[in-house]
mmCIF file of C-alpha atoms and ligand atoms in Angstrom:
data_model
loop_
_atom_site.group_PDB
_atom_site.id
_atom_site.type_symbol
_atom_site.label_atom_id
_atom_site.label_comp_id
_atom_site.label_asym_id
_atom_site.label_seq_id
_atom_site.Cartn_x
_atom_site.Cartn_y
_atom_site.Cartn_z
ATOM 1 C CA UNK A 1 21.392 -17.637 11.169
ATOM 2 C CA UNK A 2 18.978 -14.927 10.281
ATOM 3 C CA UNK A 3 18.832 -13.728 6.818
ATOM 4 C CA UNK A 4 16.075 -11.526 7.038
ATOM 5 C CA UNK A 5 16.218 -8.796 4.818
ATOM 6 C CA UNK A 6 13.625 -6.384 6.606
ATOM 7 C CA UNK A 7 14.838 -6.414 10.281
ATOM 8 C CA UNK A 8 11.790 -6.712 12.531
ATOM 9 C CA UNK A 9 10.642 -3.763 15.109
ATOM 10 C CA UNK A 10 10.994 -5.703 18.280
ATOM 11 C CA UNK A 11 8.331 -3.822 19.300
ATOM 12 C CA UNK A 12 5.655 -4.710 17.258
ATOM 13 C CA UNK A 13 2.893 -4.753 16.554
ATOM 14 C CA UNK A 14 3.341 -0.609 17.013
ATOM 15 C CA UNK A 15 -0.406 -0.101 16.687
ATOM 16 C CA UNK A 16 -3.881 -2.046 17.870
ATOM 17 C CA UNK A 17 -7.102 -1.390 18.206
ATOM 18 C CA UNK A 18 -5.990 -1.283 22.191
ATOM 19 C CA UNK A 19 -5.229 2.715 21.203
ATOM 20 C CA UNK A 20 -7.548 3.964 19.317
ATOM 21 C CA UNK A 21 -9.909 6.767 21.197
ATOM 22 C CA UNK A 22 -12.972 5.080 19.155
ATOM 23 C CA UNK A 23 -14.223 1.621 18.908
ATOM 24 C CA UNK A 24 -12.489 -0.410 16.170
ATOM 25 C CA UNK A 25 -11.816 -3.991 15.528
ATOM 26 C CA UNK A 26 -8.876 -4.110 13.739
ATOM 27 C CA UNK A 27 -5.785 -1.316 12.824
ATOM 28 C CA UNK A 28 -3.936 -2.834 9.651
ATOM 29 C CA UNK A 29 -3.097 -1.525 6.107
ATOM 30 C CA UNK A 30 -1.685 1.440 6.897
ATOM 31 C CA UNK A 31 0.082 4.410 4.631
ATOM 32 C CA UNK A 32 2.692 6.157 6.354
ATOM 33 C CA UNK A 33 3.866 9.440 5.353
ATOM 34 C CA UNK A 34 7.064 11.826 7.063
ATOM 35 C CA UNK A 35 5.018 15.452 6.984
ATOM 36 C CA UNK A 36 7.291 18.008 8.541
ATOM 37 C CA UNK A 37 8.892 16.035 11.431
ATOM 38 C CA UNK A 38 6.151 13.709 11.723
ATOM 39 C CA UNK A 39 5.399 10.773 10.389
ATOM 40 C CA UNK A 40 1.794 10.759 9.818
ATOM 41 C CA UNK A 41 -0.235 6.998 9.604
ATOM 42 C CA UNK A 42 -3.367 6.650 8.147
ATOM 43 C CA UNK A 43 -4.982 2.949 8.951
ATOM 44 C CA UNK A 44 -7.530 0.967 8.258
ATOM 45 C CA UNK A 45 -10.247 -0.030 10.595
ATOM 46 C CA UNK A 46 -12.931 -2.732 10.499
ATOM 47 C CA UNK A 47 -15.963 -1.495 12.828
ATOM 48 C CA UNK A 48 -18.304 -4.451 13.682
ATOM 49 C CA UNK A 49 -20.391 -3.363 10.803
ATOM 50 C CA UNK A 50 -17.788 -5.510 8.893
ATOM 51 C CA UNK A 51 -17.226 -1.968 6.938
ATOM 52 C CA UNK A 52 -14.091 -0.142 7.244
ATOM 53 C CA UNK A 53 -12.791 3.387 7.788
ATOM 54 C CA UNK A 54 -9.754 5.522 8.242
ATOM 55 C CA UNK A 55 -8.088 6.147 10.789
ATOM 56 C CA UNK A 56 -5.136 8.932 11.706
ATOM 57 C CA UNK A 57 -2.008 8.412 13.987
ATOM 58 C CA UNK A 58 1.097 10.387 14.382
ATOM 59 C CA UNK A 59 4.960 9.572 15.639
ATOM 60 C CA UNK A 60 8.167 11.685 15.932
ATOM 61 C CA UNK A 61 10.182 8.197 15.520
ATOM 62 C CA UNK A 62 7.879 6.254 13.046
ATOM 63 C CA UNK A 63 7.841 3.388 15.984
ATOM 64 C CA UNK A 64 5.510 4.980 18.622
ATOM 65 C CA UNK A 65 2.065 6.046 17.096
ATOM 66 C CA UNK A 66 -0.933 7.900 18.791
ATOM 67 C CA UNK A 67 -4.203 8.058 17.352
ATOM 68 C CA UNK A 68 -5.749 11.288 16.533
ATOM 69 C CA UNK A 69 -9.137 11.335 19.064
ATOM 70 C CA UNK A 70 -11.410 11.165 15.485
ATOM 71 C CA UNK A 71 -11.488 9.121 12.029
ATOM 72 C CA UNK A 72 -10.034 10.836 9.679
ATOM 73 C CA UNK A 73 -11.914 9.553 6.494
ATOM 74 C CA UNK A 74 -15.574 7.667 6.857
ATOM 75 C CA UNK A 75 -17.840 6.933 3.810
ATOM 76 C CA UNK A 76 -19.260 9.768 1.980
ATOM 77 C CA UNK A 77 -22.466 10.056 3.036
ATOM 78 C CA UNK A 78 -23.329 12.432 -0.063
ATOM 79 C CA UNK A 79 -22.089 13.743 -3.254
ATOM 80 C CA UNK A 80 -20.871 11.926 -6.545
ATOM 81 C CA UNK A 81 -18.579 9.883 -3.886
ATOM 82 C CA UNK A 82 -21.552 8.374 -1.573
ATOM 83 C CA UNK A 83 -22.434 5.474 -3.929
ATOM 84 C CA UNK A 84 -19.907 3.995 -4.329
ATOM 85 C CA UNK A 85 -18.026 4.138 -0.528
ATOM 86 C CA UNK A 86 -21.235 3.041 1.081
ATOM 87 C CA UNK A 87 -19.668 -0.526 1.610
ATOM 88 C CA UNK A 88 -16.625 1.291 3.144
ATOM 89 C CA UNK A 89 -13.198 2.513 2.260
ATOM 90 C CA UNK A 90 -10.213 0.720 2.535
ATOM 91 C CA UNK A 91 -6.156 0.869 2.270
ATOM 92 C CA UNK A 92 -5.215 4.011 2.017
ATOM 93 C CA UNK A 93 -1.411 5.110 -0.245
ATOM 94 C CA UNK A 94 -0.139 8.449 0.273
ATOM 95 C CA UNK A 95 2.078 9.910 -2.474
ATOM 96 C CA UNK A 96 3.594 13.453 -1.500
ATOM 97 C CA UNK A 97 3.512 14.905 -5.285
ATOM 98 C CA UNK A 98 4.600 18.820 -5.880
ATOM 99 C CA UNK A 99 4.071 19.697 -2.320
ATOM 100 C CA UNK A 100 0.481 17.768 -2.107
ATOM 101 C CA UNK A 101 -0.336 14.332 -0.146
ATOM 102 C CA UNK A 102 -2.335 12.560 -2.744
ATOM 103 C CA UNK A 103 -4.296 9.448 -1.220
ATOM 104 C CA UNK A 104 -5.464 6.817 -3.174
ATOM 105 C CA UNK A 105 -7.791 3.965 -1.561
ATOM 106 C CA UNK A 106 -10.272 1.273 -2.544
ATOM 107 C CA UNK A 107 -14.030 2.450 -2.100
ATOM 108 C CA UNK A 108 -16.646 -1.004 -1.856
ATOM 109 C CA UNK A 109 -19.948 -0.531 -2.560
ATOM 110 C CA UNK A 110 -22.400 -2.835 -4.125
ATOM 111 C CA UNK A 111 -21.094 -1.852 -7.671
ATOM 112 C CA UNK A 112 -17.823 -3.474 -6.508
ATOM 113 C CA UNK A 113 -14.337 -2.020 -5.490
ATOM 114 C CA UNK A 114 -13.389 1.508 -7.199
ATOM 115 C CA UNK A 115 -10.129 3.246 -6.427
ATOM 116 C CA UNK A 116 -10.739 7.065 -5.372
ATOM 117 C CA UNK A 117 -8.434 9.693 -5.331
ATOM 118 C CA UNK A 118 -8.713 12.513 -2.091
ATOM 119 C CA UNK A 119 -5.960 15.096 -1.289
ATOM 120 C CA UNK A 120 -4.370 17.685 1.564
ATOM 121 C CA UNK A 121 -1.539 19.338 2.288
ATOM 122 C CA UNK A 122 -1.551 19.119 5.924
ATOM 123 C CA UNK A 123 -3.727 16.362 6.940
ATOM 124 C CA UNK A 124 -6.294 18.111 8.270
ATOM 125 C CA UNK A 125 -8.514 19.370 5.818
ATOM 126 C CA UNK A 126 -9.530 16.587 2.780
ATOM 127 C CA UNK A 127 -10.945 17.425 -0.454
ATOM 128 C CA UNK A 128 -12.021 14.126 -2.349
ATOM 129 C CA UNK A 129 -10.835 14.797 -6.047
ATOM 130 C CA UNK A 130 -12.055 11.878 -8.649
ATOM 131 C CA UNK A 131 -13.375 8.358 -8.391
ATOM 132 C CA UNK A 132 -10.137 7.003 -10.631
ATOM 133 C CA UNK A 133 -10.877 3.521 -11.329
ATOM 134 C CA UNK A 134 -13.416 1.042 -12.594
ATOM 135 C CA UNK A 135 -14.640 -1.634 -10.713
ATOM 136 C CA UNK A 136 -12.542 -4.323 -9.835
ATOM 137 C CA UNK A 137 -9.617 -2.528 -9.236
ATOM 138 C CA UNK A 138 -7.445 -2.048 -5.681
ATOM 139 C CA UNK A 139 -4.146 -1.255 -5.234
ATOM 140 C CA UNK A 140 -3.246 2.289 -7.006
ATOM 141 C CA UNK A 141 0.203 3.703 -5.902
ATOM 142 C CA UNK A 142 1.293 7.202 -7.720
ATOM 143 C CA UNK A 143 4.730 7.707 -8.299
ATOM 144 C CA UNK A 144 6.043 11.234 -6.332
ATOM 145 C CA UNK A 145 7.206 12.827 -9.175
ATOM 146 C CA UNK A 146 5.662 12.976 -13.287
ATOM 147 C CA UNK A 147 6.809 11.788 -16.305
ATOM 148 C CA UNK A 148 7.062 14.086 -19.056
ATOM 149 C CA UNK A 149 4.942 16.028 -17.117
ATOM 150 C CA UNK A 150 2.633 13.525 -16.663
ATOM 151 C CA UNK A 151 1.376 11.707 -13.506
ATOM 152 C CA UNK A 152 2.162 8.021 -13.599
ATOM 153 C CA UNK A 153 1.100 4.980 -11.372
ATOM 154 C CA UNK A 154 1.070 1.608 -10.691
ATOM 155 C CA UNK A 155 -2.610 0.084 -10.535
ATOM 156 C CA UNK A 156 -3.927 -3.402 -10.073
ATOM 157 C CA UNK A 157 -7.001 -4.665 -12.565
ATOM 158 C CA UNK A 158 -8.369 -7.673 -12.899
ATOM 159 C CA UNK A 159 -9.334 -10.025 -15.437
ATOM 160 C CA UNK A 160 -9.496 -13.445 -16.486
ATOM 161 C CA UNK A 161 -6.691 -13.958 -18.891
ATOM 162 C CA UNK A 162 -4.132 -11.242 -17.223
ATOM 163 C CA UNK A 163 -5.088 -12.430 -13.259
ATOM 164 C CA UNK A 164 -4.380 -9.934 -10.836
ATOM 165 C CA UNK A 165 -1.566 -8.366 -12.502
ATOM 166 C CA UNK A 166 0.399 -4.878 -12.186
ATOM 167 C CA UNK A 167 -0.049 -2.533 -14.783
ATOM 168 C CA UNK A 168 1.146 1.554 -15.279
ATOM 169 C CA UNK A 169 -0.995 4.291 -16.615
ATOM 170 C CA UNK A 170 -0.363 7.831 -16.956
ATOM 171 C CA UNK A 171 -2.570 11.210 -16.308
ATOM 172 C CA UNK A 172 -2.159 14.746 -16.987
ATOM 173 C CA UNK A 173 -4.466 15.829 -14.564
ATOM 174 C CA UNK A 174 -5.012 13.218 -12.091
ATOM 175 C CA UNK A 175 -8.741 12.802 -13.315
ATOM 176 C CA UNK A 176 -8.719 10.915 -16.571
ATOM 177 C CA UNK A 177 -5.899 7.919 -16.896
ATOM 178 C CA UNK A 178 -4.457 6.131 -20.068
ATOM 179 C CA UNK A 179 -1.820 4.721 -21.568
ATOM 180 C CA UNK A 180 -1.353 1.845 -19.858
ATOM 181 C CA UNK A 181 0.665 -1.189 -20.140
ATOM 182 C CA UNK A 182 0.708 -4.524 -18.464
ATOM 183 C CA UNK A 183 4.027 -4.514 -16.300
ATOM 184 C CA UNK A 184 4.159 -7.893 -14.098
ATOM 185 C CA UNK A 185 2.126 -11.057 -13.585
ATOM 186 C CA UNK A 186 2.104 -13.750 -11.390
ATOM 187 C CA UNK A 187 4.552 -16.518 -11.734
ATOM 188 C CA UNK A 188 3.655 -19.691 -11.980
ATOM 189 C CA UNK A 189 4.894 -22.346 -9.229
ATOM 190 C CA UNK A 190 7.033 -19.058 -7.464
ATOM 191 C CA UNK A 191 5.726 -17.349 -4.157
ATOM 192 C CA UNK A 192 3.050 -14.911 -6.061
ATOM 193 C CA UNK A 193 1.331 -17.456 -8.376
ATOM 194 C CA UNK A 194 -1.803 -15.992 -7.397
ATOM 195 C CA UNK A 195 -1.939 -12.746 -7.025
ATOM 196 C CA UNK A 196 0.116 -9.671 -7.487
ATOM 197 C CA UNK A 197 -0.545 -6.031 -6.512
ATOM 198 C CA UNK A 198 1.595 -2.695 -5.656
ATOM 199 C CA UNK A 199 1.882 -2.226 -1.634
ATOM 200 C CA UNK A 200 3.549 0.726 -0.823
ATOM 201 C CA UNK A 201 4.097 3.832 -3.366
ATOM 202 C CA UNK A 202 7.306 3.786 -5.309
ATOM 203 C CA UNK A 203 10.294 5.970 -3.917
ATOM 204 C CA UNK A 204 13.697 6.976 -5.684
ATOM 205 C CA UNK A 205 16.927 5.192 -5.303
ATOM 206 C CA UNK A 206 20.330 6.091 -7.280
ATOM 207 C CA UNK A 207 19.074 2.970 -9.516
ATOM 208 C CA UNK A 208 15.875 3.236 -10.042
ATOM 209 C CA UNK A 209 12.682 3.681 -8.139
ATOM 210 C CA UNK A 210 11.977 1.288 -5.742
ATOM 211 C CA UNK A 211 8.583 -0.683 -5.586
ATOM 212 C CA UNK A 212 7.344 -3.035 -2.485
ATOM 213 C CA UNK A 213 4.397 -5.438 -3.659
ATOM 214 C CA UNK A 214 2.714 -8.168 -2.518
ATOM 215 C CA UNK A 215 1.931 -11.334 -4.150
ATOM 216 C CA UNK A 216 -0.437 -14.130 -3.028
ATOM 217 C CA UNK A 217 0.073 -18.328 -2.958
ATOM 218 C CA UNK A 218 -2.704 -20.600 -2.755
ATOM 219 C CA UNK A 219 -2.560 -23.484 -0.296
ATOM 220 C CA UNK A 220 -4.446 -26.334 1.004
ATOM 221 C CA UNK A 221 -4.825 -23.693 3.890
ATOM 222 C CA UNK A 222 -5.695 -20.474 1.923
ATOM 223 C CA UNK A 223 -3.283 -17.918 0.683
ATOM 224 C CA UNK A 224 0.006 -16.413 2.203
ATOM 225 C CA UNK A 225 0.439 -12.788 1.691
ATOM 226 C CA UNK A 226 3.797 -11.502 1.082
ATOM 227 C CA UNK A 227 6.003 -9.130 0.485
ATOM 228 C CA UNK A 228 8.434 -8.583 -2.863
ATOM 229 C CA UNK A 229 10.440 -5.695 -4.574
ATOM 230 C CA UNK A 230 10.875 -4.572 -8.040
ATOM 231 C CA UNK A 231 12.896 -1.755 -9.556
ATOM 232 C CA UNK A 232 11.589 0.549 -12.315
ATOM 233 C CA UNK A 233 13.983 2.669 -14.373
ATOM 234 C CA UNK A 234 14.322 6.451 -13.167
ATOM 235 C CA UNK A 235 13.116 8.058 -16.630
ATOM 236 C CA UNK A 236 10.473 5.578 -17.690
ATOM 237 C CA UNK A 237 9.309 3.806 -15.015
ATOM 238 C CA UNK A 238 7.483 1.339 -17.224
ATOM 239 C CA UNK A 239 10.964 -0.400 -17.861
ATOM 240 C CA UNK A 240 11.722 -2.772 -15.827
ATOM 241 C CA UNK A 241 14.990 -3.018 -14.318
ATOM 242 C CA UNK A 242 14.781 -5.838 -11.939
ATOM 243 C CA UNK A 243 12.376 -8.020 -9.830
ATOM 244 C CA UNK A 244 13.178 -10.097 -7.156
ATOM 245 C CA UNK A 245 13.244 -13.599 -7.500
ATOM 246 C CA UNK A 246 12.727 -14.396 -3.659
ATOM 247 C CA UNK A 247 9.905 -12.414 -1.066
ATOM 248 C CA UNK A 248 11.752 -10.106 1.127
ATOM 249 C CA UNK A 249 8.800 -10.752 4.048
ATOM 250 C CA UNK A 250 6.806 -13.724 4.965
ATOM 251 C CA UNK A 251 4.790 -13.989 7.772
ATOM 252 C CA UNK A 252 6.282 -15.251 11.148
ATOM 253 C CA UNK A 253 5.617 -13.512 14.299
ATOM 254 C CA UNK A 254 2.434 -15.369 15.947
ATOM 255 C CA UNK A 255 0.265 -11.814 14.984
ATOM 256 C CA UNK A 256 1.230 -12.437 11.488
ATOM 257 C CA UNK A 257 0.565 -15.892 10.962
ATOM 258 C CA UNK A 258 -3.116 -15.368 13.137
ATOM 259 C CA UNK A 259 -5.804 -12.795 13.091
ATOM 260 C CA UNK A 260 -8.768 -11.952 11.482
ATOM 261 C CA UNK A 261 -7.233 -13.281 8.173
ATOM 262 C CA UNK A 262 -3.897 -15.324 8.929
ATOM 263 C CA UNK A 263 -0.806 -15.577 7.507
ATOM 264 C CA UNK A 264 -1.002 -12.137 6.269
ATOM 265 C CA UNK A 265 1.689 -9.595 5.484
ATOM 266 C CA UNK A 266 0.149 -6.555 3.092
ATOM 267 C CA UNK A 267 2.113 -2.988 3.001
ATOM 268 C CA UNK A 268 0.502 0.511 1.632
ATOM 269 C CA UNK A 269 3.508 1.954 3.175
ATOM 270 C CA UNK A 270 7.511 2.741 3.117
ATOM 271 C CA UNK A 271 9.326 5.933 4.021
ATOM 272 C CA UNK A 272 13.072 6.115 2.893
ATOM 273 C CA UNK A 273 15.624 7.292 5.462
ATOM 274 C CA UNK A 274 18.459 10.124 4.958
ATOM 275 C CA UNK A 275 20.814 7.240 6.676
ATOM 276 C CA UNK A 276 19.762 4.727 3.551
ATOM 277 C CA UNK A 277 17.995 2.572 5.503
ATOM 278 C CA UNK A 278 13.787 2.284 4.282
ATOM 279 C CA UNK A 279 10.955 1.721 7.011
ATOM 280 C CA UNK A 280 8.450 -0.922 5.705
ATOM 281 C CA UNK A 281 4.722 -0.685 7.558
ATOM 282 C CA UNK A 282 2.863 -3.470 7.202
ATOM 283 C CA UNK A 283 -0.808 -4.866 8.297
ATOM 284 C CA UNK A 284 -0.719 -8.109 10.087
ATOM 285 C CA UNK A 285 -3.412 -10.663 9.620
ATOM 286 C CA UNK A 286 -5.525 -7.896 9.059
ATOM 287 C CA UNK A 287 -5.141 -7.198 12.542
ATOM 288 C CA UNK A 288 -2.370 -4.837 13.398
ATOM 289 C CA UNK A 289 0.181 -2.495 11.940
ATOM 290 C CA UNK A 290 4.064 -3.438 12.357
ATOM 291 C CA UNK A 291 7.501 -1.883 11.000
ATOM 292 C CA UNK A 292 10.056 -3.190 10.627
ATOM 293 C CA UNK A 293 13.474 -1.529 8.730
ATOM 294 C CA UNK A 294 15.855 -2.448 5.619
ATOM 295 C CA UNK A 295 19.178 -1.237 3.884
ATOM 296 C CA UNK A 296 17.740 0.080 0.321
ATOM 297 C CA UNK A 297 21.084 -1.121 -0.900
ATOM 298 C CA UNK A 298 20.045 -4.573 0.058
ATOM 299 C CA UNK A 299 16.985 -4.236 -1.762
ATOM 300 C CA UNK A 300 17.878 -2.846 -5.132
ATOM 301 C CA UNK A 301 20.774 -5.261 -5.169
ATOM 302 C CA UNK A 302 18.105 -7.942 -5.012
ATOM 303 C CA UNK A 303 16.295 -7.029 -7.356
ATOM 304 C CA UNK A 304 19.427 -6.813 -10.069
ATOM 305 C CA UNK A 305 20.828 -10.207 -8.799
HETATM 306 C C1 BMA B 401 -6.885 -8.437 -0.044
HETATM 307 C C2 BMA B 401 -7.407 -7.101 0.499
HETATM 308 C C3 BMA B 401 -6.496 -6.617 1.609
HETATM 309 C C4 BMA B 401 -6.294 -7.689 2.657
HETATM 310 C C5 BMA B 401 -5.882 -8.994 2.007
HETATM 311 C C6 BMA B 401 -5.796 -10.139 3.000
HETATM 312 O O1 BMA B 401 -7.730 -8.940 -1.018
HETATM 313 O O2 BMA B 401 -8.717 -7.253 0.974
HETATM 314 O O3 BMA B 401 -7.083 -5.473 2.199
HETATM 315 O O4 BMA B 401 -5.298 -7.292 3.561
HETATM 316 O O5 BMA B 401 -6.818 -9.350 1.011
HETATM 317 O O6 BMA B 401 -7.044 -10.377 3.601
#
């Protein structure tokens, strides 16, 4: 019997390196967007400088992607920015906030991983706002609407005694962020003992807003990456309405459980459906994007069981 709650794309993986107009080694980690009637991907790609970039594709049905014929965001070669993205930049969230597509993604360089902040309103011009982060963070998903007229989101530091936790902070322009507040840690002995971090940006539901994560567990064999869902309360989304006690996506198909890192399953993307049904995107062993789809009734219900 299959109990999966995110129904495979029996099509995937929807995207490899196979189709992209310039040399890449891997297409995973994607944010996906719906911009007018299109649903707009931006990817990550390793190049065999073992440094990665981003990449652009488009699709009328969120299934069938082609890849714009250029990157659309390489390191900054100068500017406040060039420092620290000279290792690369890497998985890429799109929040559509007021009308604007804000991106958030991790910049490496050898001061360590920093989360910058770029956006557009038509993905085609870019304007690179604020590095937003310290080092050592990745994994910074803004909610689409503010709080008491502040911007809120979900980020992912690091630190001895709180491990790879998820925390909320709060910004009034974007730029400078505060007030924040440790949300969820790993469990012990439960699926994401390791590591936790926000995947895909939060969208609304009638019950709260919906948040995919990951979480990581360590095994003789290195760590599976999966997939889990929380709910945060529609008026203050640092309340906690409900986190799932099982994952909602392991991974399975042979280009999830190989690749350049196996057993990997790692969203930066969902888009909600007018029919209530949510599209998951998710990088595959590092490898390759896939979709698959969900009932967000299913999902909210699991996280209040
Ligand atoms: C994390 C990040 C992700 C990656 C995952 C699995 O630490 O580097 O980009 O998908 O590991 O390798």
């Amino acid at each position: 019997m299959n109990q999966d709650i995110i129904r495979r794309y029996r099509g995937n993986p929807i995207l490899t390196k196979a189709a992209i107009p310039y040399p890449v080694e891997t297409v995973h980690n994607a944010a996906v967007v719906k911009h007018r009637e299109e649903y707009i991907m931006l990817f990550r790609s390793h190049l065999r400088t073992g440094r990665s970039i981003l990449g652009l594709a488009r699709s009328h049905d969120g299934f069938h992607f082609a890849a714009d014929p250029e990157p659309f965001l390489t390191p900054a070669t100068e500017g406040p920015f060039a420092a620290y993205e000279e290792f690369g930049v890497e998985d890429p969230r799109i929040s559509c906030v007021e009308g604007e597509y804000l991106i958030t993604y991790s910049a490496y360089s050898r001061s360590g991983v920093r989360v910058a902040l770029a956006k557009t309103t038509d993905f085609v011009g870019l304007e690179r706002v604020s590095l937003i982060t310290q080092a050592d963070y990745r994994n910074v998903v803004i909610f689409p609407e503010r709080f008491n007229g502040l911007y809120a989101r979900l980020d992912r530091p690091h630190s001895e005694i709180t491990p790879w936790s998820i925390w909320i902070s709060y910004s009034p322009d974007l730029r400078y962020w505060g007030d924040s507040q440790l949300l969820m840690r790993p469990q012990t002995y439960h699926w994401d003992e390791m590591k936790i971090g926000p995947g895909a940006p939060p969208f609304k539901t009638a019950q709260g807003w919906l948040s995919i994560y990951h979480g990581v567990f360590k095994t003789m064999d290195g760590a599976i990456y999966r997939l889990g869902v929380a709910l945060h309360d529609l008026h203050d989304p640092a309340k906690l309405l409900g986190v799932s006690d099982s994952w909602i996506l392991q991974p399975e198909d042979p280009w999830e459980v190989t690749g350049y890192v196996h057993n990997v399953v790692f969203t930066c993307g969902a888009v909600p459906e007018a029919d209530g049904t949510v599209k998951i995107y998710w990088g595959a062993a590092d490898s390759v994007m896939c979709v698959g789809e969900a009932n967000i009734a299913d999902l909210v219900e699991l996280c209040l069981e």
